[in-house]
Tab-separated table of C-alpha atoms in Angstrom:
chain	number	residue	atom	x	y	z
A	1	MET	CA	-8.471	-25.435	-26.630
A	2	SER	CA	-7.008	-21.991	-27.365
A	3	VAL	CA	-4.865	-19.672	-25.324
A	4	ILE	CA	-5.488	-15.947	-25.144
A	5	THR	CA	-2.510	-13.865	-24.083
A	6	VAL	CA	-3.570	-11.209	-21.595
A	7	GLU	CA	-0.413	-9.903	-19.851
A	8	ARG	CA	-2.263	-7.362	-17.736
A	9	LYS	CA	-1.755	-6.229	-14.174
A	10	VAL	CA	-4.674	-7.231	-11.983
A	11	LEU	CA	-4.783	-3.821	-10.316
A	12	GLU	CA	-4.252	-1.799	-13.511
A	13	LYS	CA	-7.563	0.051	-13.093
A	14	ASN	CA	-6.520	1.249	-9.647
A	15	ASP	CA	-3.050	2.172	-10.930
A	16	GLN	CA	-4.548	4.245	-13.759
A	17	ILE	CA	-6.785	6.207	-11.392
A	18	ALA	CA	-3.847	6.641	-8.985
A	19	GLN	CA	-1.789	8.090	-11.816
A	20	LYS	CA	-4.565	10.589	-12.593
A	21	ASN	CA	-4.730	11.509	-8.900
A	22	ARG	CA	-0.968	12.047	-8.929
A	23	GLU	CA	-1.176	14.367	-11.934
A	24	LYS	CA	-3.971	16.342	-10.289
A	25	PHE	CA	-2.057	16.647	-7.000
A	26	LYS	CA	1.010	17.766	-8.940
A	27	SER	CA	-0.963	20.442	-10.774
A	28	LYS	CA	-2.054	21.785	-7.366
A	29	ASN	CA	1.547	21.688	-6.031
A	30	LEU	CA	0.496	19.366	-3.229
A	31	PHE	CA	2.878	17.187	-1.226
A	32	VAL	CA	0.862	14.016	-0.586
A	33	MET	CA	1.587	11.429	2.104
A	34	ASN	CA	-0.158	8.083	2.538
A	35	PHE	CA	-0.066	7.097	6.255
A	36	VAL	CA	-0.078	3.334	6.797
A	37	SER	CA	0.243	1.267	9.974
A	38	SER	CA	-1.442	-1.400	12.036
A	39	PRO	CA	-4.507	-0.302	14.061
A	40	GLY	CA	-3.705	1.691	17.183
A	41	SER	CA	-0.148	2.722	16.324
A	42	GLY	CA	-1.073	6.402	16.500
A	43	LYS	CA	-1.699	7.600	12.933
A	44	THR	CA	-4.436	10.003	13.963
A	45	SER	CA	-2.501	11.209	17.010
A	46	ILE	CA	0.502	12.005	14.820
A	47	ILE	CA	-1.753	13.914	12.417
A	48	GLU	CA	-3.189	15.891	15.353
A	49	LYS	CA	0.271	16.701	16.721
A	50	THR	CA	1.597	17.570	13.261
A	51	ILE	CA	-1.190	20.086	12.633
A	52	GLU	CA	-1.059	21.512	16.160
A	53	HIS	CA	2.728	21.953	16.309
A	54	SER	CA	3.085	23.375	12.812
A	55	GLN	CA	1.156	26.382	14.211
A	56	GLY	CA	-0.360	27.248	10.865
A	57	LYS	CA	3.006	27.488	9.085
A	58	ILE	CA	2.069	24.514	6.929
A	59	LYS	CA	-1.470	24.265	5.548
A	60	PHE	CA	-2.795	20.719	5.773
A	61	GLY	CA	-5.697	18.875	4.182
A	62	ILE	CA	-6.671	15.480	5.559
A	63	ILE	CA	-8.425	12.437	4.099
A	64	GLU	CA	-9.359	9.966	6.827
A	65	GLY	CA	-9.936	6.319	5.916
A	66	ASP	CA	-11.687	4.004	8.346
A	67	VAL	CA	-13.661	0.800	8.208
A	68	GLN	CA	-16.425	2.350	10.281
A	69	THR	CA	-17.318	5.667	11.993
A	70	SER	CA	-16.172	9.226	11.375
A	71	LEU	CA	-14.505	9.440	14.820
A	72	ASP	CA	-11.081	10.204	13.343
A	73	ALA	CA	-12.385	13.020	11.133
A	74	GLU	CA	-14.126	14.487	14.190
A	75	ARG	CA	-10.825	14.435	16.091
A	76	VAL	CA	-9.042	16.295	13.304
A	77	ASN	CA	-11.952	18.665	12.680
A	78	LYS	CA	-11.228	20.701	15.803
A	79	PHE	CA	-8.109	22.130	14.133
A	80	ASN	CA	-10.198	23.799	11.486
A	81	VAL	CA	-8.415	22.204	8.536
A	82	PRO	CA	-10.112	20.707	5.463
A	83	VAL	CA	-10.940	17.103	6.350
A	84	VAL	CA	-13.010	14.450	4.652
A	85	GLN	CA	-13.852	10.992	5.955
A	86	ILE	CA	-13.949	7.830	3.832
A	87	VAL	CA	-15.809	4.927	5.437
A	88	THR	CA	-14.884	1.703	3.642
A	89	ASN	CA	-17.673	-0.363	5.270
A	90	GLY	CA	-15.496	-3.363	5.902
A	91	GLY	CA	-12.935	-2.743	3.143
A	92	CYS	CA	-9.432	-3.331	4.517
A	93	HIS	CA	-7.647	-0.632	2.467
A	94	LEU	CA	-8.230	2.576	0.526
A	95	GLU	CA	-8.349	2.499	-3.267
A	96	ALA	CA	-7.465	5.258	-5.693
A	97	ASN	CA	-11.078	5.907	-6.752
A	98	LEU	CA	-12.137	6.477	-3.117
A	99	VAL	CA	-9.349	9.029	-2.711
A	100	ARG	CA	-10.260	10.715	-6.022
A	101	ASP	CA	-13.903	11.112	-4.891
A	102	ALA	CA	-12.987	12.245	-1.367
A	103	TYR	CA	-10.503	14.806	-2.662
A	104	GLN	CA	-13.230	16.469	-4.741
A	105	ASN	CA	-14.845	17.570	-1.473
A	106	ILE	CA	-11.805	19.589	-0.401
A	107	GLU	CA	-9.998	20.438	-3.642
A	108	ASN	CA	-11.060	24.071	-3.601
A	109	GLU	CA	-9.773	24.600	-0.070
A	110	ASP	CA	-6.380	26.179	0.521
A	111	PHE	CA	-3.741	23.640	1.588
A	112	GLU	CA	-0.290	22.485	0.501
A	113	VAL	CA	0.179	19.126	2.218
A	114	LEU	CA	-2.395	16.349	1.910
A	115	ILE	CA	-2.256	13.517	4.442
A	116	ILE	CA	-4.246	10.414	3.550
A	117	GLU	CA	-4.760	8.236	6.619
A	118	ASN	CA	-5.195	4.701	5.341
A	119	VAL	CA	-7.152	1.939	7.070
A	120	GLY	CA	-5.131	0.390	9.920
A	121	ASN	CA	-3.602	-2.663	8.241
A	122	LEU	CA	-0.001	-3.490	7.327
A	123	VAL	CA	-0.816	-5.880	4.475
A	124	CYS	CA	-3.474	-4.829	1.982
A	125	PRO	CA	-2.747	-1.079	1.607
A	126	SER	CA	0.738	-1.890	0.251
A	127	ASN	CA	-0.805	-3.092	-3.046
A	128	TYR	CA	-2.901	-0.030	-3.755
A	129	ASP	CA	-1.269	3.095	-5.128
A	130	LEU	CA	-3.408	6.128	-4.265
A	131	GLY	CA	-1.404	8.718	-6.196
A	132	GLU	CA	0.666	9.821	-3.196
A	133	ASP	CA	4.234	11.163	-3.304
A	134	ILE	CA	5.360	8.945	-0.439
A	135	LYS	CA	4.134	6.297	1.961
A	136	VAL	CA	4.813	6.952	5.640
A	137	VAL	CA	4.716	3.815	7.766
A	138	ILE	CA	4.052	4.272	11.469
A	139	LEU	CA	5.163	1.671	13.969
A	140	SER	CA	4.744	1.965	17.713
A	141	THR	CA	7.114	0.575	20.314
A	142	THR	CA	4.321	-1.568	21.809
A	143	GLU	CA	4.104	-3.576	18.580
A	144	GLY	CA	7.530	-5.180	18.932
A	145	ASP	CA	10.801	-4.749	17.074
A	146	ASP	CA	10.238	-7.616	14.612
A	147	LYS	CA	7.290	-6.023	12.750
A	148	PRO	CA	9.321	-4.846	9.721
A	149	LEU	CA	10.440	-8.427	9.035
A	150	LYS	CA	6.850	-9.682	9.231
A	151	TYR	CA	5.452	-7.103	6.807
A	152	PRO	CA	8.329	-6.547	4.376
A	153	ALA	CA	6.252	-5.268	1.430
A	154	MET	CA	4.950	-2.314	3.408
A	155	PHE	CA	8.362	-1.302	4.747
A	156	ARG	CA	10.030	-1.797	1.359
A	157	ASN	CA	7.548	0.574	-0.303
A	158	ALA	CA	7.644	3.317	2.322
A	159	SER	CA	9.962	6.335	2.298
A	160	VAL	CA	9.569	7.310	5.954
A	161	LEU	CA	9.253	5.313	9.164
A	162	ILE	CA	7.852	7.052	12.222
A	163	ILE	CA	8.467	5.113	15.426
A	164	ASN	CA	5.747	6.293	17.785
A	165	LYS	CA	5.227	5.911	21.566
A	166	ILE	CA	8.971	6.276	22.093
A	167	ASP	CA	8.209	7.345	25.710
A	168	LEU	CA	7.075	3.778	26.465
A	169	ILE	CA	10.485	2.220	25.708
A	170	PRO	CA	11.342	1.694	29.417
A	171	TYR	CA	8.118	-0.265	29.946
A	172	VAL	CA	7.841	-2.471	26.868
A	173	ASN	CA	9.802	-5.339	25.470
A	174	CYS	CA	11.064	-3.496	22.416
A	175	ASN	CA	14.673	-3.024	21.403
A	176	LEU	CA	14.775	0.245	19.471
A	177	ASP	CA	18.127	-0.466	17.793
A	178	GLU	CA	16.851	-3.868	16.690
A	179	MET	CA	13.641	-2.309	15.321
A	180	LYS	CA	15.611	0.221	13.260
A	181	LYS	CA	18.082	-2.434	12.095
A	182	ASN	CA	15.207	-4.676	10.959
A	183	ALA	CA	13.499	-1.813	9.137
A	184	LEU	CA	16.712	-0.779	7.374
A	185	SER	CA	17.418	-4.383	6.351
A	186	ILE	CA	14.151	-4.288	4.395
A	187	ASN	CA	14.682	-0.764	3.112
A	188	PRO	CA	18.030	0.985	3.673
A	189	ASN	CA	16.643	4.268	2.299
A	190	LEU	CA	14.022	4.712	5.035
A	191	LYS	CA	14.137	8.076	6.794
A	192	ILE	CA	13.403	7.299	10.447
A	193	PHE	CA	11.820	9.599	13.047
A	194	GLU	CA	11.382	8.694	16.706
A	195	VAL	CA	8.410	10.477	18.214
A	196	SER	CA	6.069	10.535	21.173
A	197	CYS	CA	2.638	12.117	20.929
A	198	LYS	CA	2.574	12.113	24.741
A	199	THR	CA	5.799	14.063	25.404
A	200	ASN	CA	6.050	15.678	21.914
A	201	GLN	CA	9.559	14.278	21.489
A	202	GLY	CA	10.617	14.335	17.831
A	203	ILE	CA	7.491	16.102	16.548
A	204	ASP	CA	9.282	19.338	15.617
A	205	GLU	CA	11.981	17.466	13.705
A	206	TRP	CA	9.268	15.641	11.743
A	207	ILE	CA	7.466	18.914	10.965
A	208	ASN	CA	10.729	20.512	9.782
A	209	TRP	CA	11.202	17.594	7.418
A	210	ILE	CA	7.707	18.122	5.962
A	211	SER	CA	8.211	21.856	5.578
A	212	GLU	CA	11.308	21.214	3.469
A	213	ARG	CA	9.089	19.265	1.079
A	214	VAL	CA	6.259	21.758	0.712
A	215	LYS	CA	6.129	22.754	-2.946
A	216	HIS	CA	5.772	26.513	-2.947
B	1	MET	CA	-8.757	-9.932	3.129
B	2	HIS	CA	-8.314	-7.889	-0.040
B	3	GLU	CA	-8.142	-11.147	-2.018
B	4	LEU	CA	-11.883	-10.878	-2.643
B	5	SER	CA	-11.564	-7.541	-4.423
B	6	ILE	CA	-8.552	-8.912	-6.317
B	7	ALA	CA	-10.627	-11.926	-7.417
B	8	GLN	CA	-13.298	-9.517	-8.687
B	9	GLU	CA	-10.714	-7.521	-10.659
B	10	ILE	CA	-9.386	-10.755	-12.188
B	11	LEU	CA	-12.870	-11.784	-13.252
B	12	SER	CA	-13.642	-8.423	-14.816
B	13	ILE	CA	-10.360	-8.410	-16.809
B	14	VAL	CA	-10.997	-12.009	-17.936
B	15	LYS	CA	-14.533	-11.141	-19.074
B	16	ALA	CA	-13.216	-8.175	-21.045
B	17	SER	CA	-10.528	-10.318	-22.704
B	18	LEU	CA	-12.778	-13.102	-24.022
B	19	PRO	CA	-13.286	-13.343	-27.801
B	20	ALA	CA	-17.007	-14.003	-27.287
B	21	PRO	CA	-19.188	-13.497	-24.215
B	22	ASN	CA	-20.064	-17.200	-24.105
B	23	SER	CA	-16.455	-18.453	-24.362
B	24	LYS	CA	-15.869	-21.206	-21.850
B	25	VAL	CA	-12.823	-20.519	-19.680
B	26	ILE	CA	-10.813	-23.589	-18.682
B	27	SER	CA	-8.084	-21.827	-16.740
B	28	ILE	CA	-6.615	-18.437	-15.941
B	29	LYS	CA	-2.856	-18.252	-15.567
B	30	LEU	CA	-1.670	-15.757	-12.949
B	31	LYS	CA	1.752	-14.596	-11.798
B	32	ILE	CA	1.806	-13.811	-8.100
B	33	GLY	CA	4.974	-12.548	-6.465
B	34	GLN	CA	5.892	-13.494	-2.903
B	35	LEU	CA	5.928	-9.808	-2.008
B	36	SER	CA	2.571	-9.031	-3.629
B	37	GLY	CA	0.776	-9.374	-0.306
B	38	VAL	CA	-1.666	-11.849	-1.826
B	39	LEU	CA	-2.383	-15.145	-0.108
B	40	VAL	CA	-2.779	-17.752	-2.839
B	41	ASP	CA	-5.185	-20.007	-0.906
B	42	SER	CA	-7.321	-17.070	0.060
B	43	LEU	CA	-7.422	-15.852	-3.551
B	44	LYS	CA	-8.491	-19.304	-4.782
B	45	PHE	CA	-11.188	-19.452	-2.127
B	46	SER	CA	-12.452	-15.967	-3.047
B	47	PHE	CA	-12.468	-16.802	-6.754
B	48	GLU	CA	-14.461	-19.967	-6.109
B	49	ALA	CA	-16.930	-18.057	-3.979
B	50	ILE	CA	-17.651	-15.361	-6.574
B	51	THR	CA	-17.829	-17.768	-9.535
B	52	SER	CA	-20.012	-20.385	-7.849
B	53	GLN	CA	-23.108	-21.102	-9.981
B	54	THR	CA	-21.890	-18.870	-12.791
B	55	GLU	CA	-20.421	-19.710	-16.211
B	56	PHE	CA	-16.946	-19.518	-14.569
B	57	GLU	CA	-17.757	-22.171	-11.970
B	58	ASN	CA	-15.332	-24.725	-13.446
B	59	SER	CA	-12.615	-22.255	-14.425
B	60	GLN	CA	-9.352	-22.959	-12.609
B	61	LEU	CA	-6.777	-20.496	-11.346
B	62	ASP	CA	-3.350	-21.655	-12.504
B	63	ILE	CA	-0.954	-19.757	-10.262
B	64	ILE	CA	2.765	-19.258	-10.849
B	65	GLU	CA	4.338	-18.086	-7.606
B	66	VAL	CA	7.272	-15.780	-8.274
B	67	PRO	CA	10.107	-15.733	-5.716
B	68	VAL	CA	11.855	-12.546	-4.661
B	69	LYS	CA	14.761	-11.836	-7.004
B	70	ILE	CA	17.253	-9.064	-6.277
B	71	LYS	CA	20.197	-7.539	-8.088
B	72	CYS	CA	23.119	-6.219	-6.080
B	73	ASN	CA	24.248	-2.725	-7.106
B	74	ASN	CA	27.616	-3.392	-5.502
B	75	CYS	CA	28.727	-6.708	-7.038
B	76	SER	CA	26.029	-7.019	-9.770
B	77	LYS	CA	25.080	-10.528	-8.653
B	78	VAL	CA	21.450	-11.559	-9.179
B	79	SER	CA	20.040	-13.761	-6.396
B	80	ILE	CA	16.798	-15.283	-5.255
B	81	ILE	CA	16.207	-14.649	-1.556
B	82	SER	CA	13.902	-16.525	0.770
B	83	GLU	CA	14.206	-14.291	3.811
B	84	PRO	CA	12.585	-10.880	3.557
B	85	ILE	CA	15.932	-9.220	4.251
B	86	PHE	CA	17.156	-7.327	1.243
B	87	VAL	CA	20.839	-8.077	1.470
B	88	CYS	CA	23.092	-9.526	-1.222
B	89	PRO	CA	24.042	-13.102	-0.232
B	90	GLU	CA	27.294	-12.694	-2.147
B	91	CYS	CA	28.779	-9.501	-0.702
B	92	ASP	CA	26.358	-8.575	2.145
B	93	SER	CA	25.537	-5.212	0.565
B	94	PHE	CA	22.141	-3.654	1.345
B	95	ASN	CA	22.321	-1.680	-1.890
B	96	VAL	CA	20.101	-4.036	-3.875
B	97	GLU	CA	17.230	-3.530	-6.249
B	98	LEU	CA	14.147	-5.680	-6.473
B	99	LEU	CA	13.841	-7.359	-9.877
B	100	GLU	CA	10.924	-9.722	-9.257
B	101	GLY	CA	8.513	-10.634	-6.494
B	102	ARG	CA	5.835	-7.939	-6.609
B	103	GLU	CA	3.935	-9.408	-9.595
B	104	LEU	CA	0.160	-9.557	-9.604
B	105	GLU	CA	-0.637	-10.211	-13.250
B	106	ILE	CA	-2.923	-12.173	-15.522
B	107	VAL	CA	-0.670	-13.921	-18.033
B	108	GLU	CA	-3.114	-15.826	-20.231
B	109	ILE	CA	-6.511	-17.470	-20.408
B	110	GLU	CA	-7.219	-20.951	-21.742
B	111	ILE	CA	-10.597	-21.332	-23.409
B	112	GLU	CA	-12.496	-24.189	-25.023
B	113	ASP	CA	-12.731	-23.969	-28.781
B	114	ASN	CA	-16.142	-23.175	-30.079
B	115	LEU	CA	-16.868	-26.346	-32.093
B	116	GLU	CA	-19.498	-24.660	-34.255
B	117	GLU	CA	-16.883	-22.321	-35.691
B	118	ILE	CA	-14.474	-25.081	-36.741
């Protein structure tokens, strides 16, 4: 019997491609956000509101990831921004090579912020670097205030937490202070926004934050 | 269920690391951190499924599970935590850095010696 020392990261291939993506995005002066959340928390709605309320002051490009259908890309398409859909056909997360290939379809378009909407899933996407600047985790008030404790890896790796559906607080069993406390106990550096895509609460503050990060 | 794609990555790295294509793999030693998001049972099941009726059918996954280890930036104490709350058990500071727990690595591979070469 012999032992061969390997000492390699299992996802090194993905990490290498992600690093190349990151270099490419940097060379184009793009600010890149990877949106992650469970299904139905409002990722696409936040993208719609973000584009609509920025009133053309920030130029966005969008990569939509879904298990099936191009419904999300169709929703975003009406704003006349560069958008490309990735269908993973059952895959529970996006990988760096999928993002690299999708980006080629829009790389000659004029935009300064790229939003990658990951597949709705709070577990698997946390392992896969796509080459983004930051991960933005979206959590809605209907999901309960204990979610950050249940999915610590995702909240630990994110830079921003958007709490969506804030207008539903009076009707759901969610303690907002508890939710924020739980999130900050996993990651004290999280920047938290409270928004509602229904009433537009908090959307402008979120857009201002993005505009401060646009790399002119 | 990304364990299946992780099992495939493991197999492709193992194949690339073998001294000869027909080397018989006894076991593959992996380090898997508690925060890696990988379910060990699910990974073993996926690995069995993709190696069934192949030359890797009897290869075992030998998994070292790595607990979450943090270092406090306030009091410098290093601790292993079981709860997913990143707070120093010594001084209650939230200013901690993660030292271990995110591992997803292939450490080594055990292979049978090729008797003809000895």
